[in-house]
Short mmCIF file of C-alpha atoms in Angstrom, two decimals:
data_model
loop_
_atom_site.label_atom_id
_atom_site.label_comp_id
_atom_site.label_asym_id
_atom_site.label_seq_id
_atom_site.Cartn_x
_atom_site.Cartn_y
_atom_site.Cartn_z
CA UNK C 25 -6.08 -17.60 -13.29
CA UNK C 26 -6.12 -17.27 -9.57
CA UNK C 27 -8.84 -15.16 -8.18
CA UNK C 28 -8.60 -13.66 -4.43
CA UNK C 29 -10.97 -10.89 -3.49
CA UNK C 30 -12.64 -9.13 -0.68
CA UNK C 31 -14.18 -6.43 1.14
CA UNK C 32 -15.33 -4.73 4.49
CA UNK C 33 -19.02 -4.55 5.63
CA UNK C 34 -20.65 -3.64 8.38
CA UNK C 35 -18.41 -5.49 11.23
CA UNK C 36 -17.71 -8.30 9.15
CA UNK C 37 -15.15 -8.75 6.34
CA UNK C 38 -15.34 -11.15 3.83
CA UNK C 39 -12.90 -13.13 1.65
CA UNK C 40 -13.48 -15.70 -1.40
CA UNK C 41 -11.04 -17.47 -3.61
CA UNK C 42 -10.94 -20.14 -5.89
CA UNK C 43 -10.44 -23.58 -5.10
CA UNK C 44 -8.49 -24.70 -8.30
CA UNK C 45 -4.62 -26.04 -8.14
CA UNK C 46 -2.95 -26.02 -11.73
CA UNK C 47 -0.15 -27.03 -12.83
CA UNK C 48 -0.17 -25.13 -16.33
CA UNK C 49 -2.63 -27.02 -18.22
CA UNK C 50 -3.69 -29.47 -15.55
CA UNK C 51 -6.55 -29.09 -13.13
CA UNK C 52 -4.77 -31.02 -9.62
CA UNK C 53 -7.93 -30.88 -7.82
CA UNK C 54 -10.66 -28.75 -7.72
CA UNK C 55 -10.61 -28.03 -3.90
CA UNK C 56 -7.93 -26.61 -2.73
CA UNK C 57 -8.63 -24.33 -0.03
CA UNK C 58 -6.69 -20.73 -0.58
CA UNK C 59 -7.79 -18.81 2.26
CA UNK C 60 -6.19 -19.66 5.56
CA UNK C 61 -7.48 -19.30 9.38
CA UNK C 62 -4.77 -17.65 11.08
CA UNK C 63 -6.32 -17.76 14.37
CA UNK C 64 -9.59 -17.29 16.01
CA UNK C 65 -10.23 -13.81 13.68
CA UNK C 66 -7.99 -13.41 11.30
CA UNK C 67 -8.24 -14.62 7.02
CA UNK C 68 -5.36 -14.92 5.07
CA UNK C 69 -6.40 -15.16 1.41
CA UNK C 70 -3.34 -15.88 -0.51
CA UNK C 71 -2.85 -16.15 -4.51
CA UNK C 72 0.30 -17.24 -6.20
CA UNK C 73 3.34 -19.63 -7.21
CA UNK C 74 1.80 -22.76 -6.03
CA UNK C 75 4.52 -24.09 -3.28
CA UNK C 76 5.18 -20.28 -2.06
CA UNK C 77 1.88 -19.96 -1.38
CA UNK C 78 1.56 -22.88 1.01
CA UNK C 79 4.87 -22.25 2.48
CA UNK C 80 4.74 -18.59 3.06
CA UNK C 81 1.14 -18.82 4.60
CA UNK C 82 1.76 -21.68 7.33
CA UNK C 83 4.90 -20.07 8.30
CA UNK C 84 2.69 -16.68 8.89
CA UNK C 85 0.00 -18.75 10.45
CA UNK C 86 2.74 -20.72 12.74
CA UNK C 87 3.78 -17.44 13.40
CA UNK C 88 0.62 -15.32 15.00
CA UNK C 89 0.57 -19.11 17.13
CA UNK C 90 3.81 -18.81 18.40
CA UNK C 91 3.06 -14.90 19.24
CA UNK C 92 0.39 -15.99 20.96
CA UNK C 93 1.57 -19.01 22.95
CA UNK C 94 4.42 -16.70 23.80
CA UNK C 95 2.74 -13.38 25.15
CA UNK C 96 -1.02 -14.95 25.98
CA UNK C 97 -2.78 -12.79 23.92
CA UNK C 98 -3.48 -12.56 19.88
CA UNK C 99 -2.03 -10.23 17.60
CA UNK C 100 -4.37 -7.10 15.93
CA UNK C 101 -4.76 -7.49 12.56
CA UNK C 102 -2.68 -4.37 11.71
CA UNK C 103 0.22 -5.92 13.40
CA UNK C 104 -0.44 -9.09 11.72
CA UNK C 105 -0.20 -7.26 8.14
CA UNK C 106 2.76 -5.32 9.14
CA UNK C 107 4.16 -8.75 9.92
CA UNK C 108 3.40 -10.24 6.98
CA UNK C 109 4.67 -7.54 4.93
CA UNK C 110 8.10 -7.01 6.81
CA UNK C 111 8.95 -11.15 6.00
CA UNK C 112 8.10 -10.54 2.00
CA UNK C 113 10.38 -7.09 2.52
CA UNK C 114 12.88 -8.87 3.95
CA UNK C 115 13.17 -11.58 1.08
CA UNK C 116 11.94 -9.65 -1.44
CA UNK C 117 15.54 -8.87 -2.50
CA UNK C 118 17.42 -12.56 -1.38
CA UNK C 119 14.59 -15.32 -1.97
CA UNK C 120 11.74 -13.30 -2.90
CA UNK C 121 7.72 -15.22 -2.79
CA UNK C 122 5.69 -14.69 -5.06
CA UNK C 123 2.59 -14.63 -3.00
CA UNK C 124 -0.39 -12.05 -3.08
CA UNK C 125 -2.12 -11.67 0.11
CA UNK C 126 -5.74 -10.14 1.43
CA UNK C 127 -5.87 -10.34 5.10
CA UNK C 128 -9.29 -9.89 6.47
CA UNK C 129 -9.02 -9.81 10.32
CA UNK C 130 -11.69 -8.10 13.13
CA UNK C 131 -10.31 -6.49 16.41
CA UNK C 132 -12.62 -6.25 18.98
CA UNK C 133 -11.91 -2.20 19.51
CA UNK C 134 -11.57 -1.43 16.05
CA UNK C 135 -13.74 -3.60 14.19
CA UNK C 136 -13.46 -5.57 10.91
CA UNK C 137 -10.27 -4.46 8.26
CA UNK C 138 -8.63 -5.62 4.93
CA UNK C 139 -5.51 -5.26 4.18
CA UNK C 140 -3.66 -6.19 0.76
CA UNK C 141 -0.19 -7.19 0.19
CA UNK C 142 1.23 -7.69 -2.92
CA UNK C 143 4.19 -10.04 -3.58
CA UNK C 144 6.96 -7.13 -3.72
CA UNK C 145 5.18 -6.54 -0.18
CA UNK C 146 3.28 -3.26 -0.58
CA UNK C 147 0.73 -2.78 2.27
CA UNK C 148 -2.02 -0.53 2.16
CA UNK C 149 -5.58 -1.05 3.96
CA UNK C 150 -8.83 -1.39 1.68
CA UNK C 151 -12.16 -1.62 1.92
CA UNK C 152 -12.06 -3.69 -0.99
CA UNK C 153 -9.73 -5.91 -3.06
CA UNK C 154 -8.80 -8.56 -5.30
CA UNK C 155 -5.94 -10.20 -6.98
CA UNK C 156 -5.48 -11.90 -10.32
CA UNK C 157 -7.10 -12.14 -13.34
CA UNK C 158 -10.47 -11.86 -11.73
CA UNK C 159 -9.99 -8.42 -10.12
CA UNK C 160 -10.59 -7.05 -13.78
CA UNK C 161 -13.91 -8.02 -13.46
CA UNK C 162 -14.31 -8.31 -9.34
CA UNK C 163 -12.93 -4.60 -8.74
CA UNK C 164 -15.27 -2.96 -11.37
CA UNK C 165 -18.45 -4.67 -9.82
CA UNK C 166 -16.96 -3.81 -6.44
CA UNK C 167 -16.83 -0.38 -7.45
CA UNK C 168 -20.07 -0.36 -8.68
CA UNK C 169 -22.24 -2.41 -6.43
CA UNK C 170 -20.13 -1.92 -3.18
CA UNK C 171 -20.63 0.94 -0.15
CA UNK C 172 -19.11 0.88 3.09
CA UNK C 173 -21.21 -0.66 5.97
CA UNK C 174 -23.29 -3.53 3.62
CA UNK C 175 -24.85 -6.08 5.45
CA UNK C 176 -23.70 -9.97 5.01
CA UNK C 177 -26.72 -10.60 2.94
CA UNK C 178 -26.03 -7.62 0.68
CA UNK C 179 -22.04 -8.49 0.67
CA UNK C 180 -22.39 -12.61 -0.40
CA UNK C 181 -25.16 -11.14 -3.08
CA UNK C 182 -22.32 -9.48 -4.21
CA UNK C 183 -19.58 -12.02 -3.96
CA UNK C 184 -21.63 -14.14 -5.76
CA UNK C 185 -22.73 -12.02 -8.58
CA UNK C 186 -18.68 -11.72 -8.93
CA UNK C 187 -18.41 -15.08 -9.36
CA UNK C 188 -21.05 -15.27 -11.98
CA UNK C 189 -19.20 -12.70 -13.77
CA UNK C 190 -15.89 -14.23 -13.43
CA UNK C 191 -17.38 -17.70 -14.46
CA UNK C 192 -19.07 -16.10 -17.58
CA UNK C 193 -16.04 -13.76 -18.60
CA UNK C 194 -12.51 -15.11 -17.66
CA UNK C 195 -11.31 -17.51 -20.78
CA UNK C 196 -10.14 -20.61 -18.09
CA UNK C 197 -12.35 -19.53 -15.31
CA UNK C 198 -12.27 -21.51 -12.13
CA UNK C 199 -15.15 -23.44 -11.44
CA UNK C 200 -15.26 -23.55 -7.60
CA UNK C 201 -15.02 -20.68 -4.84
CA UNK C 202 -14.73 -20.25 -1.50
CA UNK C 203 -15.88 -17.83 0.78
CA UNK C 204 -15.25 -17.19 3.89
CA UNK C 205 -16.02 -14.84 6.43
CA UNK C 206 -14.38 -13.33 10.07
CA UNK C 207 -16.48 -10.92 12.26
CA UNK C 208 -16.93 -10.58 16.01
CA UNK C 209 -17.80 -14.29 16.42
CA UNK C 210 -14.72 -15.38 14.83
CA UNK C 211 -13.63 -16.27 11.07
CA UNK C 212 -15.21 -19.07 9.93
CA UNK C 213 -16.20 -20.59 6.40
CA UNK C 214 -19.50 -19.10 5.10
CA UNK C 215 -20.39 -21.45 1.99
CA UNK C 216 -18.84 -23.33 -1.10
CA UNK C 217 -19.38 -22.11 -4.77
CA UNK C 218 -19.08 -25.54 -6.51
CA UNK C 219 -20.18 -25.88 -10.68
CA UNK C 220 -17.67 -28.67 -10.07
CA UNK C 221 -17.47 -31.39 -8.00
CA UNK C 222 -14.48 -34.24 -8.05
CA UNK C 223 -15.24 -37.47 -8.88
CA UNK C 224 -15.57 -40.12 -6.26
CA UNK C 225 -12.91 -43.09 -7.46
CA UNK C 226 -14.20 -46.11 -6.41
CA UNK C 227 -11.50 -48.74 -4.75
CA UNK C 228 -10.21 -51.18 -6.33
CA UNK K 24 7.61 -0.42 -18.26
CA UNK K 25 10.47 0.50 -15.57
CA UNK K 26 10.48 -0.32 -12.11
CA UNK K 27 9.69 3.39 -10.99
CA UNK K 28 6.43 3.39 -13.14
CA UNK K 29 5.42 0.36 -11.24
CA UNK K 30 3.28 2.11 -8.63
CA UNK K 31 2.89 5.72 -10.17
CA UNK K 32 3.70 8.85 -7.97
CA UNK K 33 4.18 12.52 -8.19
CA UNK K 34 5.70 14.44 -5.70
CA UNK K 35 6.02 18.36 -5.38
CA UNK K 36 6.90 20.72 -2.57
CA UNK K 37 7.75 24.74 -3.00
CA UNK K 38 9.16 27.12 -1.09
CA UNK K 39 7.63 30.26 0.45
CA UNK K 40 7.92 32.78 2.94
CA UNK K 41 8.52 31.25 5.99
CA UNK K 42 7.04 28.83 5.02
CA UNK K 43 7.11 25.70 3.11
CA UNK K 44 4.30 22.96 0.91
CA UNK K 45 4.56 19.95 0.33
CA UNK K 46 1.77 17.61 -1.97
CA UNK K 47 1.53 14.40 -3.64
CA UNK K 48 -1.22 12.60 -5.23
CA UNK K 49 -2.69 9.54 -3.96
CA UNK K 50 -3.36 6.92 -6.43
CA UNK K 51 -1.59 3.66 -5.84
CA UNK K 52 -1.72 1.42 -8.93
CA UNK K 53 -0.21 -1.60 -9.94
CA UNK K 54 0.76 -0.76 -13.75
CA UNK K 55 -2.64 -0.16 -15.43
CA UNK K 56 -4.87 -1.12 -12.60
CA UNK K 57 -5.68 0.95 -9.71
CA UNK K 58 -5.60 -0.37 -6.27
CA UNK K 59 -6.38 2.49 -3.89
CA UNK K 60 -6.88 5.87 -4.18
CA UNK K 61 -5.99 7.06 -0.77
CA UNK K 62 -1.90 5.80 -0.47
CA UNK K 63 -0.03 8.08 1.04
CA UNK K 64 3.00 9.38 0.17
CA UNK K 65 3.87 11.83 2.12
CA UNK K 66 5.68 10.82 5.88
CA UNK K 67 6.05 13.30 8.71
CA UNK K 68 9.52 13.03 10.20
CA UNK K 69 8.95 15.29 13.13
CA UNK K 70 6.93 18.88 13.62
CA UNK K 71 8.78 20.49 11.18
CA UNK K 72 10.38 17.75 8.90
CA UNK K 73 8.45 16.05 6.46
CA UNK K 74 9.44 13.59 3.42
CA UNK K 75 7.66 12.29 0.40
CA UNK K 76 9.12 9.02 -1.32
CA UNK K 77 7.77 8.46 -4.81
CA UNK K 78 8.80 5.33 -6.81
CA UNK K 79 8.24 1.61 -5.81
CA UNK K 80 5.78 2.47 -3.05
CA UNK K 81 7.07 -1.66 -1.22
CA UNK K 82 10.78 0.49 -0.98
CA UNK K 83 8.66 4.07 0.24
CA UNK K 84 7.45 1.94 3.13
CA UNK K 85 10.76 0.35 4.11
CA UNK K 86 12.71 3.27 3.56
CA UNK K 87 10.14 5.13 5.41
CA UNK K 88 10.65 2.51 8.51
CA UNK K 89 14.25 2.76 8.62
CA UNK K 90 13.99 6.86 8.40
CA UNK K 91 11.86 6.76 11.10
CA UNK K 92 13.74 4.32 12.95
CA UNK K 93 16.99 6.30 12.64
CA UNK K 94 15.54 9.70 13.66
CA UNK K 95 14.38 8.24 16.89
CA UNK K 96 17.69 6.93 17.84
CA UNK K 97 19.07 10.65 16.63
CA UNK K 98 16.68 12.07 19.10
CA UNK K 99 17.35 9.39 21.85
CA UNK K 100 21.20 10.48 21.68
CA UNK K 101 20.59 13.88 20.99
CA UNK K 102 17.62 14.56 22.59
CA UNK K 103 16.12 17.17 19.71
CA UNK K 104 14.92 16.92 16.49
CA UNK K 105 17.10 16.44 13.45
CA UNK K 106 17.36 19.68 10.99
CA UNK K 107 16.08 19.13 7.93
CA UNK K 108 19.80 19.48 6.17
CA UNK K 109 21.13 17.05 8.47
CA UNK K 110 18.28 14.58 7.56
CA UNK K 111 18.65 14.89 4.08
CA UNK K 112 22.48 13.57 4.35
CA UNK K 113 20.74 10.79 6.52
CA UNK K 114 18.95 10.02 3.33
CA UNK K 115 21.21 10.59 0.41
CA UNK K 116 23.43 8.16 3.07
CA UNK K 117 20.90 5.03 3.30
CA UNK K 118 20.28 5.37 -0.21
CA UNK K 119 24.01 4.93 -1.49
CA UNK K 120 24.60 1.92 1.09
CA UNK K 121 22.13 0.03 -1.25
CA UNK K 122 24.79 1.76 -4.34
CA UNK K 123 24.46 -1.78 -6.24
CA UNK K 124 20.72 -3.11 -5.29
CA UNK K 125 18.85 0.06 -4.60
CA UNK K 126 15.74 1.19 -3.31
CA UNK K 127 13.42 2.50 -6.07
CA UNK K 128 12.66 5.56 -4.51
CA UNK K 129 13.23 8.99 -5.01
CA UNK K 130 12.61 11.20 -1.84
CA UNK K 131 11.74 14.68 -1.67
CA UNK K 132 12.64 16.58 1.61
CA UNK K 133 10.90 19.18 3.31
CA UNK K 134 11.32 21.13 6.59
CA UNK K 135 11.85 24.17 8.61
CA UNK K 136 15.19 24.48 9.75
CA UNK K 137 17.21 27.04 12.02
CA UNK K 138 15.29 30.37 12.44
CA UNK K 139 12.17 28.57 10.62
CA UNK K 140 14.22 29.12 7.38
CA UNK K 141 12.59 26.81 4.71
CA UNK K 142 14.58 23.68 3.12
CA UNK K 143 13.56 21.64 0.37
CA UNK K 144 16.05 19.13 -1.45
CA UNK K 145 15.31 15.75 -3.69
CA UNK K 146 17.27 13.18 -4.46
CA UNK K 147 17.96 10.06 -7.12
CA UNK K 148 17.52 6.11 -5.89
CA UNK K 149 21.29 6.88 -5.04
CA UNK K 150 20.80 9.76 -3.00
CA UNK K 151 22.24 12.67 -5.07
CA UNK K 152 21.14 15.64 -3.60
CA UNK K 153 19.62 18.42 -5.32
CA UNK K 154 19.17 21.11 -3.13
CA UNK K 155 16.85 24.48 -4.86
CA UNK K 156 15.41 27.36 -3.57
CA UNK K 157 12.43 27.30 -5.00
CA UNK K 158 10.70 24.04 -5.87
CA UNK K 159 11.86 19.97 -6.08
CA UNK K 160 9.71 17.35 -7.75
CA UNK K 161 9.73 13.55 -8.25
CA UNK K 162 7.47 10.70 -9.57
CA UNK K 163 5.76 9.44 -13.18
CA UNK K 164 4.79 12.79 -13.44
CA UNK K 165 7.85 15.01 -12.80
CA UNK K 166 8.29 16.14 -16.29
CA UNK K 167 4.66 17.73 -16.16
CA UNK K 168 5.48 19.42 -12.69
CA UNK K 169 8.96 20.86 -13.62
CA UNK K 170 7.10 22.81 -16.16
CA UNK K 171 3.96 23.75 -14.26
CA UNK K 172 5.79 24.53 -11.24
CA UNK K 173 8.64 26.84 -13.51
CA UNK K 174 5.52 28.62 -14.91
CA UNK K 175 3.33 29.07 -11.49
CA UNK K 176 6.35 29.69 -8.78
CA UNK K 177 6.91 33.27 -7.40
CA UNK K 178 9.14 33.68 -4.75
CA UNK K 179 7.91 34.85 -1.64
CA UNK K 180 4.58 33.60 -1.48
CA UNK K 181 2.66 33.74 1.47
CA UNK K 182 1.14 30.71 2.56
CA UNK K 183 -2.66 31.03 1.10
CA UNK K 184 -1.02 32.05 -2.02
CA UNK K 185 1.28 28.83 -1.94
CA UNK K 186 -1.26 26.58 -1.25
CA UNK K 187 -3.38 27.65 -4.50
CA UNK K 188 -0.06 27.58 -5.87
CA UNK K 189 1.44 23.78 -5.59
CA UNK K 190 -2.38 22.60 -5.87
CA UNK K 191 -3.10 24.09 -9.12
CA UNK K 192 0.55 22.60 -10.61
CA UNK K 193 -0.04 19.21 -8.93
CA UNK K 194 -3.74 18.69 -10.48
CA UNK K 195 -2.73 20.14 -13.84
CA UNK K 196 0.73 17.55 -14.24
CA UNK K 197 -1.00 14.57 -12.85
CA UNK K 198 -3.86 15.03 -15.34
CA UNK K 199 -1.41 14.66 -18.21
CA UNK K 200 -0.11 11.59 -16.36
CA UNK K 201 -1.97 8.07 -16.40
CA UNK K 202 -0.01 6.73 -13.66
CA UNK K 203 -0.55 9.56 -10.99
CA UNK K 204 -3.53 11.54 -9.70
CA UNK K 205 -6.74 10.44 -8.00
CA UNK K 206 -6.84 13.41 -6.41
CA UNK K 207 -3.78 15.20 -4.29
CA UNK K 208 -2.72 15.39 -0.49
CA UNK K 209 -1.01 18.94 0.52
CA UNK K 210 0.11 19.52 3.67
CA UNK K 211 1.53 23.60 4.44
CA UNK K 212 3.79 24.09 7.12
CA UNK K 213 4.32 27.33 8.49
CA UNK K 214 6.40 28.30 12.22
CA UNK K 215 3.12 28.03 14.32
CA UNK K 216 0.46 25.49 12.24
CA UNK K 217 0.45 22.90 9.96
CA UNK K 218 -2.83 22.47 7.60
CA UNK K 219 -3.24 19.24 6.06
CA UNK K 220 -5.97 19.50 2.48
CA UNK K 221 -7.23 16.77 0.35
CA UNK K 222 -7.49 18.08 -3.12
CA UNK K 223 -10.27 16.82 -5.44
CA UNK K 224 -9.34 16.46 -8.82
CA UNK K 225 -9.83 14.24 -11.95
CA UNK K 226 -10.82 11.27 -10.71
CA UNK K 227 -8.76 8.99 -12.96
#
């Protein structure tokens, strides 16, 4: 039911999730925020077991900090990936997580990149991606609408006409999204996708 | 569905004079859904050493890090290049360490070895070798290739002739094969060049 996708534009990437957390046929809250600042230009979008996912992406995130604290300068998002993927590798086959990853980062040589990481930690670098039930419907729009170097106005037009096909086509869709965004100014949320907000309980 | 269908692969390299090629295709999929079309299979080793891993592409990365890893230490002490026989015991080796929690892989070794005489071998997840003189083959679709490869291999080709050769029996197995194809990757080694060709095939 979890739905992670994303793709590269023209020196921008861009990644949206939902913002449901369910516990089988419970709806937790309806704003849970799945994609993760790793640092000043890096998104980790991360779908998955529910406790992994939280886990496994601060201790990536506390990570690139401590990289960074330690040797003064940030990590490139390649190196990030390859980090991210050697920690799944390594307890894939002891205490394995079952966490899908897109990590959207820009380096200021090399511009904007996606990578996607699977939970048995296969790394390979995309243009575009998604995870869950929505990629049935995400990655056959993406393959339709999408060509490399969109603009951000072209890209959200088609993140959001994903989510209108995800919201009129997936059985239990989720009602809110996410998206955010990292380019050469630094990763930063773009905009909420609510059809749901929670309820305000007054106090007692 | 088995853990070596996970990903889809098919692997191929052939003999010739002097000369050896080695091709793969480059879908990566995830069961039934595609992910990428431009994975890559095939890992250069050094100038004249090359290895394809087909199988669960998360243990074709690792093993591809630790193969790497390994030759450079060989060269450090040894300061040359492995031969390709020697490599292929490196292999079969760090395959039958993991005898009772293997790597899903099954590698397929190519190089030029003393006097530029060509050397081709594949292996099981356990690393038994299976050296030939003519052709080895690996992946969802090696049924397919055993038989176009039996029917389309002359000894003694020269290298245009083996090019035409192990790209016309790679693009006619993985179109009989759902899990592999999305075009092919060939790369023909000879003593002086190396010529890397994307093939365009069926795109499905």
């Amino acid at each position: 039911m979890e739905c992670v996708f994303g793709m590269v534009g023209d020196g921008f990437a861009v990644v949206a999730a939902d913002t449901s957390a369910v516990h089988s046929i419970l709806v937790h809250k309806t704003d849970e925020d799945k994609v993760m600042l790793l640092d000043s230009h890096k998104l980790l979008g991360a779908s998955g077991e529910g406790g992994d996912r939280v886990q496994f992406t601060e201790y990536i995130q506390k990570n690139m900090h401590l990289y960074q604290f330690r040797n003064g300068i940030p990590l490139t998002t390649a190196a990030a990936a390859n980090f991210t993927r050697g920690e799944l590798a390594t307890a894939l086959r002891k205490n394995p997580y079952f966490v899908n990853i897109l990590l959207a980062g820009y380096d200021k040589d090399i511009g904007p990149s996606l990578y996607y990481i699977d939970y048995i930690a296969t790394l390979h670098k995309i243009d575009k991606g998604a995870f869950g039930y929505g990629s049935y419907f995400s990655l056959s729009m993406m393959d339709r609408h999408y060509h490399p170097g969109m603009s951000v106005e072209e890209a959200i037009d088609l993140v959001d006409n994903i989510i209108a096909e995800i919201r009129s086509r997936l059985v239990i869709a989720p009602p809110n999204f996410v998206i955010k965004i990292v380019d050469q100014d630094g990763a930063r949320v773009y905009g909420w996708r609510e059809s749901i907000k929670d309820v305000d309980i007054p106090k007692a | 569905m088995s853990i070596f269908e996970y990903n889809g692969s098919a692997l191929v390299a052939m003999v010739g004079k002097n000369c050896f090629a080695i091709a793969s295709d480059r879908r990566l999929g995830v069961q039934l859904q595609t992910i990428a079309t431009d994975f890559q299979r095939v890992y250069k080793i050094h100038d004249k050493l090359y290895v394809g891993l087909s199988g669960l592409a998360t243990d074709a990365q690792t093993l591809h890090q630790r193969l790497v890893f390994r030759h450079k230490l060989y060269q450090l002490r040894e300061e040359r290049d492995m031969k390709p026989e020697t490599f292929a015991s490196l292999v079969s080796a760090l395959l039958y360490e993991k005898r009772f929690g293997p790597y899903f892989c099954q590698p397929v070794i190519a190089g030029l070895g003393d006097d530029d005489v060509p050397f081709i071998c594949t292996m099981d997840c356990l690393g038994a070798k299976e050296l030939a003189k003519d052709f080895v083959v690996s992946g969802t679709a090696s049924e397919s290739l055993y038989g176009a490869c039996e029917s389309m291999y002359k000894p003694n080709m020269e290298p245009d002739e083996l090019f035409e050769t192990i790209s016309q029996a790679l693009l006619a197995s993985v179109d009989r094969d759902c899990l592999s194809g999305w075009g092919g990757y060939v790369l023909l080694v000879t003593p002086t060049e190396v010529q890397e060709k994307i093939l365009k095939g069926r795109m499905d």
